[in-house]
Coordinates of C-alpha atoms in Angstrom, one line a residue:
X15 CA 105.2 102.7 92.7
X16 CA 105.9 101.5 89.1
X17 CA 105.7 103.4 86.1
X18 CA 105.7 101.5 82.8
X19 CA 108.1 102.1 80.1
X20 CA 106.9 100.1 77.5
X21 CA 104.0 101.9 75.9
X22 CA 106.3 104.8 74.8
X23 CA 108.1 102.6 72.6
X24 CA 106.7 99.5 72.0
X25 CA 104.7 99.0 68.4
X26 CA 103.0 96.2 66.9
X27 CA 105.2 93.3 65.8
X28 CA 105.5 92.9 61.9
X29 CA 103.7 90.3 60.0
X30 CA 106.0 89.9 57.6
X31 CA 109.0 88.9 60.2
X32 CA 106.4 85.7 61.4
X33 CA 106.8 82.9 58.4
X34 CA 107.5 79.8 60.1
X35 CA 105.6 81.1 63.8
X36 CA 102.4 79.7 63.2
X37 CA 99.2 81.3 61.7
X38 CA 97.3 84.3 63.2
X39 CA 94.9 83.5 64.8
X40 CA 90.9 84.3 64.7
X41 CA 89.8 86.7 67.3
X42 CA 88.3 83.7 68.8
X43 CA 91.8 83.0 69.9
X44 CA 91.9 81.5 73.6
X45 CA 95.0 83.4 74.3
X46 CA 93.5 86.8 72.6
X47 CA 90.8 85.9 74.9
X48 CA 92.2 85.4 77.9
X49 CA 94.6 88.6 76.9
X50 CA 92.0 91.0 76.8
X51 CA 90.1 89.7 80.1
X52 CA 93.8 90.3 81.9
X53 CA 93.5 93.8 80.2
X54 CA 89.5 94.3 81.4
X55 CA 90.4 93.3 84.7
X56 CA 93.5 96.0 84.9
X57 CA 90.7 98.5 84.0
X58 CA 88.6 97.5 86.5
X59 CA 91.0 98.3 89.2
X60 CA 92.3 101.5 87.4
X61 CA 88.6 103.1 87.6
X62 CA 88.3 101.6 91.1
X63 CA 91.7 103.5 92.0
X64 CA 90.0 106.7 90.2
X65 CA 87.0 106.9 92.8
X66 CA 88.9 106.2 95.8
X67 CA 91.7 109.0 95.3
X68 CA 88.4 111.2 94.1
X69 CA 87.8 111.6 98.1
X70 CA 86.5 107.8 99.3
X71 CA 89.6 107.1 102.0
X72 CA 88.1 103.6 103.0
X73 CA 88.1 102.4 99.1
X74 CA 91.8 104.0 99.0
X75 CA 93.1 102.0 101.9
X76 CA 91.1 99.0 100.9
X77 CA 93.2 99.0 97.5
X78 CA 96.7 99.7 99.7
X79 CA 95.9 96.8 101.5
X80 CA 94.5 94.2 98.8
X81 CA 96.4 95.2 95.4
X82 CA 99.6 96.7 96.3
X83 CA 103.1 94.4 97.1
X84 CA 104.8 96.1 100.4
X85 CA 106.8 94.7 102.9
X86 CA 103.4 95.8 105.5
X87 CA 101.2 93.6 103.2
X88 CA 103.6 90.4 103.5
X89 CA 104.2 91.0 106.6
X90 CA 101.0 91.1 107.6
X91 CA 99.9 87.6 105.3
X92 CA 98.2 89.5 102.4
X93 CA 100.3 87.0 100.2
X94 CA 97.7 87.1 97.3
X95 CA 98.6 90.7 96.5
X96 CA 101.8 89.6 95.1
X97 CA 99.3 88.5 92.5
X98 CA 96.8 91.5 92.5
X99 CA 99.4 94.4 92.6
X100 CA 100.1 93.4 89.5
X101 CA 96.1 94.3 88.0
X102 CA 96.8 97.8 89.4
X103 CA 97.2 101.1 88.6
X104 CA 96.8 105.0 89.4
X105 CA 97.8 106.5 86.2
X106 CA 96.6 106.7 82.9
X107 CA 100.2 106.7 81.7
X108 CA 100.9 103.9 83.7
X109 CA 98.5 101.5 83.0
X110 CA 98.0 102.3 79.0
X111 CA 101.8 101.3 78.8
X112 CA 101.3 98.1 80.4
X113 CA 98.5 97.2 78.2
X114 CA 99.3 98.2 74.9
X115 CA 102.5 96.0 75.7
X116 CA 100.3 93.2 77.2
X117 CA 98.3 93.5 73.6
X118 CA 101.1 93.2 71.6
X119 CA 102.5 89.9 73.3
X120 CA 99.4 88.3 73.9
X121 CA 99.1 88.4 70.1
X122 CA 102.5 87.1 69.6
X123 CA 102.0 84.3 71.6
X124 CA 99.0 83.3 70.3
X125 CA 100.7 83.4 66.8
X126 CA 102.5 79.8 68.4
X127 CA 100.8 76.6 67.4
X128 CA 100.9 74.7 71.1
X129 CA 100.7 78.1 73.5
X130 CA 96.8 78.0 74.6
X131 CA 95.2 79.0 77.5
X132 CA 97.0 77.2 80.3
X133 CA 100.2 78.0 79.3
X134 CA 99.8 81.6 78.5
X135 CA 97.9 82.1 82.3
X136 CA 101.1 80.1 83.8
X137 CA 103.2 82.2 82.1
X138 CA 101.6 85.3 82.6
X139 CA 100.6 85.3 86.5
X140 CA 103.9 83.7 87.4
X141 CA 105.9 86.5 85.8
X142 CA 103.3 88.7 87.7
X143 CA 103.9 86.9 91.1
X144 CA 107.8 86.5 90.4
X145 CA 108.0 90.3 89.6
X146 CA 106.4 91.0 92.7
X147 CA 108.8 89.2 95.1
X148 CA 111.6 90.1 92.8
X149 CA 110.7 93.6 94.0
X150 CA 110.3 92.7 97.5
X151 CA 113.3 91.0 97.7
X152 CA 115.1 93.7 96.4
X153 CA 113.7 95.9 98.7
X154 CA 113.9 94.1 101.7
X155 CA 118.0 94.1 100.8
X156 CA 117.6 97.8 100.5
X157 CA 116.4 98.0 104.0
X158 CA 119.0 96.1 105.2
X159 CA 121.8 97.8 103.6
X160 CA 120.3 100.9 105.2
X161 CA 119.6 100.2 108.2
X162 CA 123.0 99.0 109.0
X163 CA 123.0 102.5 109.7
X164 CA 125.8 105.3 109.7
X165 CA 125.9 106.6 113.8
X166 CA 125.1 110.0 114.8
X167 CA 126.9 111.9 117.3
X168 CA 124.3 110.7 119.5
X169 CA 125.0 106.8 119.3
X170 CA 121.8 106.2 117.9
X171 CA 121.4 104.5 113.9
X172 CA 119.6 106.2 110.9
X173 CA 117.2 103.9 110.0
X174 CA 115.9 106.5 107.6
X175 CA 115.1 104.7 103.9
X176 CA 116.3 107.3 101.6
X177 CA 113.5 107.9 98.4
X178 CA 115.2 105.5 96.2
X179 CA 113.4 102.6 98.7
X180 CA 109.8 102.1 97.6
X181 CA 107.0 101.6 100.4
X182 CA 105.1 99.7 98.0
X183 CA 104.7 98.6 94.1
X184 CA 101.9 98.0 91.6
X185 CA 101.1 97.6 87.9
X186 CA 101.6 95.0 85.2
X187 CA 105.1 95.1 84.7
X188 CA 106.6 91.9 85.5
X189 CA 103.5 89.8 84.0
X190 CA 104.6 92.2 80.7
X191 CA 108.1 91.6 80.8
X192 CA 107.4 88.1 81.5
X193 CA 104.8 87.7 78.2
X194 CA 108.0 89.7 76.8
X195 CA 110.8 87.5 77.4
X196 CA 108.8 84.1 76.3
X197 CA 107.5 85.7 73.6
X198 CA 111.4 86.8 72.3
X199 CA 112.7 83.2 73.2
X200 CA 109.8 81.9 70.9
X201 CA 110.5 84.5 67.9
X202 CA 113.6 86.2 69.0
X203 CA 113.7 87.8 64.9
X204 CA 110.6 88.8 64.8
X205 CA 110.7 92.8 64.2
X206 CA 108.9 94.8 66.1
X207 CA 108.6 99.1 66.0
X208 CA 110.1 101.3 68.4
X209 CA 109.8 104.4 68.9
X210 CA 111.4 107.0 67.8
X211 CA 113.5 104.2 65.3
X212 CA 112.2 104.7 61.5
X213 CA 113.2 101.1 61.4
X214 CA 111.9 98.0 63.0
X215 CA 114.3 95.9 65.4
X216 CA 114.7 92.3 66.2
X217 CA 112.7 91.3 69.1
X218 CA 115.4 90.0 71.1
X219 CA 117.5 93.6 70.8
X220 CA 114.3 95.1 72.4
X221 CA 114.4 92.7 75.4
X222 CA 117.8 92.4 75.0
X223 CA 117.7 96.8 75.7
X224 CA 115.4 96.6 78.3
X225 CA 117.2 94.1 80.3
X226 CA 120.5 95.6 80.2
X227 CA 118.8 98.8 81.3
X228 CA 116.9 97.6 84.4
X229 CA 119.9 95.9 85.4
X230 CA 122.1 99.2 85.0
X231 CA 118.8 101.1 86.7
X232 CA 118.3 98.8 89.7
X233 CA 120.3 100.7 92.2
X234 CA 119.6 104.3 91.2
X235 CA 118.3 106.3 93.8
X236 CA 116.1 108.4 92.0
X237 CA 114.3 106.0 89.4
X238 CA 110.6 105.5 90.5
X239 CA 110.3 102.1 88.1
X240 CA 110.4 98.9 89.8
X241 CA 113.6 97.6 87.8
X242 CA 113.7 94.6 89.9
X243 CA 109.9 93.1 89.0
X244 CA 111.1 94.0 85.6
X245 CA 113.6 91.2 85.8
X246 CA 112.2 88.7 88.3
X247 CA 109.1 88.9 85.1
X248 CA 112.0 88.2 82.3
X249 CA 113.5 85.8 84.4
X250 CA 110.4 83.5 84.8
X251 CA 109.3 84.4 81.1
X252 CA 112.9 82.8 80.0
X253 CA 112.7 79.6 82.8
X254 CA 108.6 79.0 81.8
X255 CA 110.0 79.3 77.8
X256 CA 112.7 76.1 78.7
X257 CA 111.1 74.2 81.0
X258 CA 107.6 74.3 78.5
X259 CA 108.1 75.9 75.5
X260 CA 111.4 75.5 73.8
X261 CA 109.8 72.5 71.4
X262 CA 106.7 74.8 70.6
X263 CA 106.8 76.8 67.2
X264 CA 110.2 76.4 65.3
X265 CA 111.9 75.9 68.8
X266 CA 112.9 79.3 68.8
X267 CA 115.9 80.5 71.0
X268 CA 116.8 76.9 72.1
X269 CA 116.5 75.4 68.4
X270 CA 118.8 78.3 67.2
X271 CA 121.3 77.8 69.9
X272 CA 121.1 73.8 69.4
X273 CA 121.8 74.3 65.7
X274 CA 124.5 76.2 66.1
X275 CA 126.4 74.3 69.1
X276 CA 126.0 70.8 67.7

């Protein structure tokens, strides 16, 4: 299961660091929209996960099956939770991280003239779907690696997982990081607060942070965050942001990087 780290530090992004992004927006904002539907929906499935593990075991294993990612689930052609796992969660922790996160990018985005509605639900449910498989992927290795097996004095292989291999994954993490990572290659010096910092700090030193860290975090055996959805999300973020964004705004990352190559 993932738990979210982004709420504990995460604050709203500066107006003042924005000249140049755009205007902000109404609240009629398709993207603010569309933001706070993804955010209604999340909510949803949080109060739905509330009853079932309040004593309704048919409602529990429905969720299990229908908005979790687990090796059982693909295996057994629930494809479409790669999707759904990420509108899930069990914790209040868990899921106010996500969203407050989800807030403040969903704002940022919206800030760039050019980013409506069918970009930011591209962007956002492939970063959840890439996170997802990111994390399956990763898992599946883990399995492998595993059950290569040390022998016991019996012959026969450990095929035992160890707790550092998750049985299966949920939350809004990747379509975050995701929002996250096109959202810095858009405004990559736009501040934003993080806790406990009295100062605020480029966007792209956040992302930048957080990267680093999943990547450092991805084989530990005792972390219970899914470091891997993490990055398959920033990954897709940054591919979405060149293949569709890079000319949006003031060009952002790739204007910057043009400008100071050529």
């Amino acid at each position: 299961m993932s738990d979210s780290p982004f709420g504990r530090v995460f604050g709203p992004l500066t107006y003042r660091s924005i000249p140049g992004y755009g205007i902000i927006p109404n609240k009629e904002s398709a993207v603010l929209q569309a933001t706070y539907t993804i955010m209604a929906l999340n909510g949803a499935v949080f109060i739905a996960w509330q009853a079932a593990q309040s004593g309704n075991p048919e409602l529990l294993k429905g969720l299990e099956k229908h908005f979790t990612a687990s090796s059982n689930n693909w295996q057994r052609g629930r494809y479409w939770t790669l999707l759904t796992s990420a509108f899930s969660h069990r914790s209040v922790g868990h899921i106010t991280g996500n969203l407050v996160a989800l807030r403040t990018f969903g704002r940022a985005l919206s800030w760039i003239p050019g980013v409506g509605l069918l970009h930011f639900m591209s962007l956002t449910l492939g970063s959840a779907i890439a996170g997802s498989a990111a994390w399956l992927w990763q898992k599946r290795r883990a399995v492998g690696i595993v059950t290569q097996g040390r022998m016991l004095r019996n012959g026969s292989t450990v095929y035992s997982l160890g707790s550092h291999v998750q049985e299966m994954m949920l939350g809004a993490s990747g379509l975050v990081a995701g929002a996250g990572a096109a959202a810095t290659c858009l405004m990559p010096f736009a501040e934003m607060q993080v806790a406990p910092l009295p100062f605020p700090v480029p966007l792209w030193m956040v992302t930048a942070g957080y990267a680093a860290w999943d990547t450092y975090m991805l084989r530990a055996e005792t972390s219970q965050v899914a470091h891997a959805a993490h990055l398959g999300g920033v990954l897709f973020g940054i591919a979405y942001y060149l293949a569709f964004l890079r000319k949006l705004g003031n060009g952002g990352v790739w204007r910057f990087l043009m400008e100071k190559l050529w």
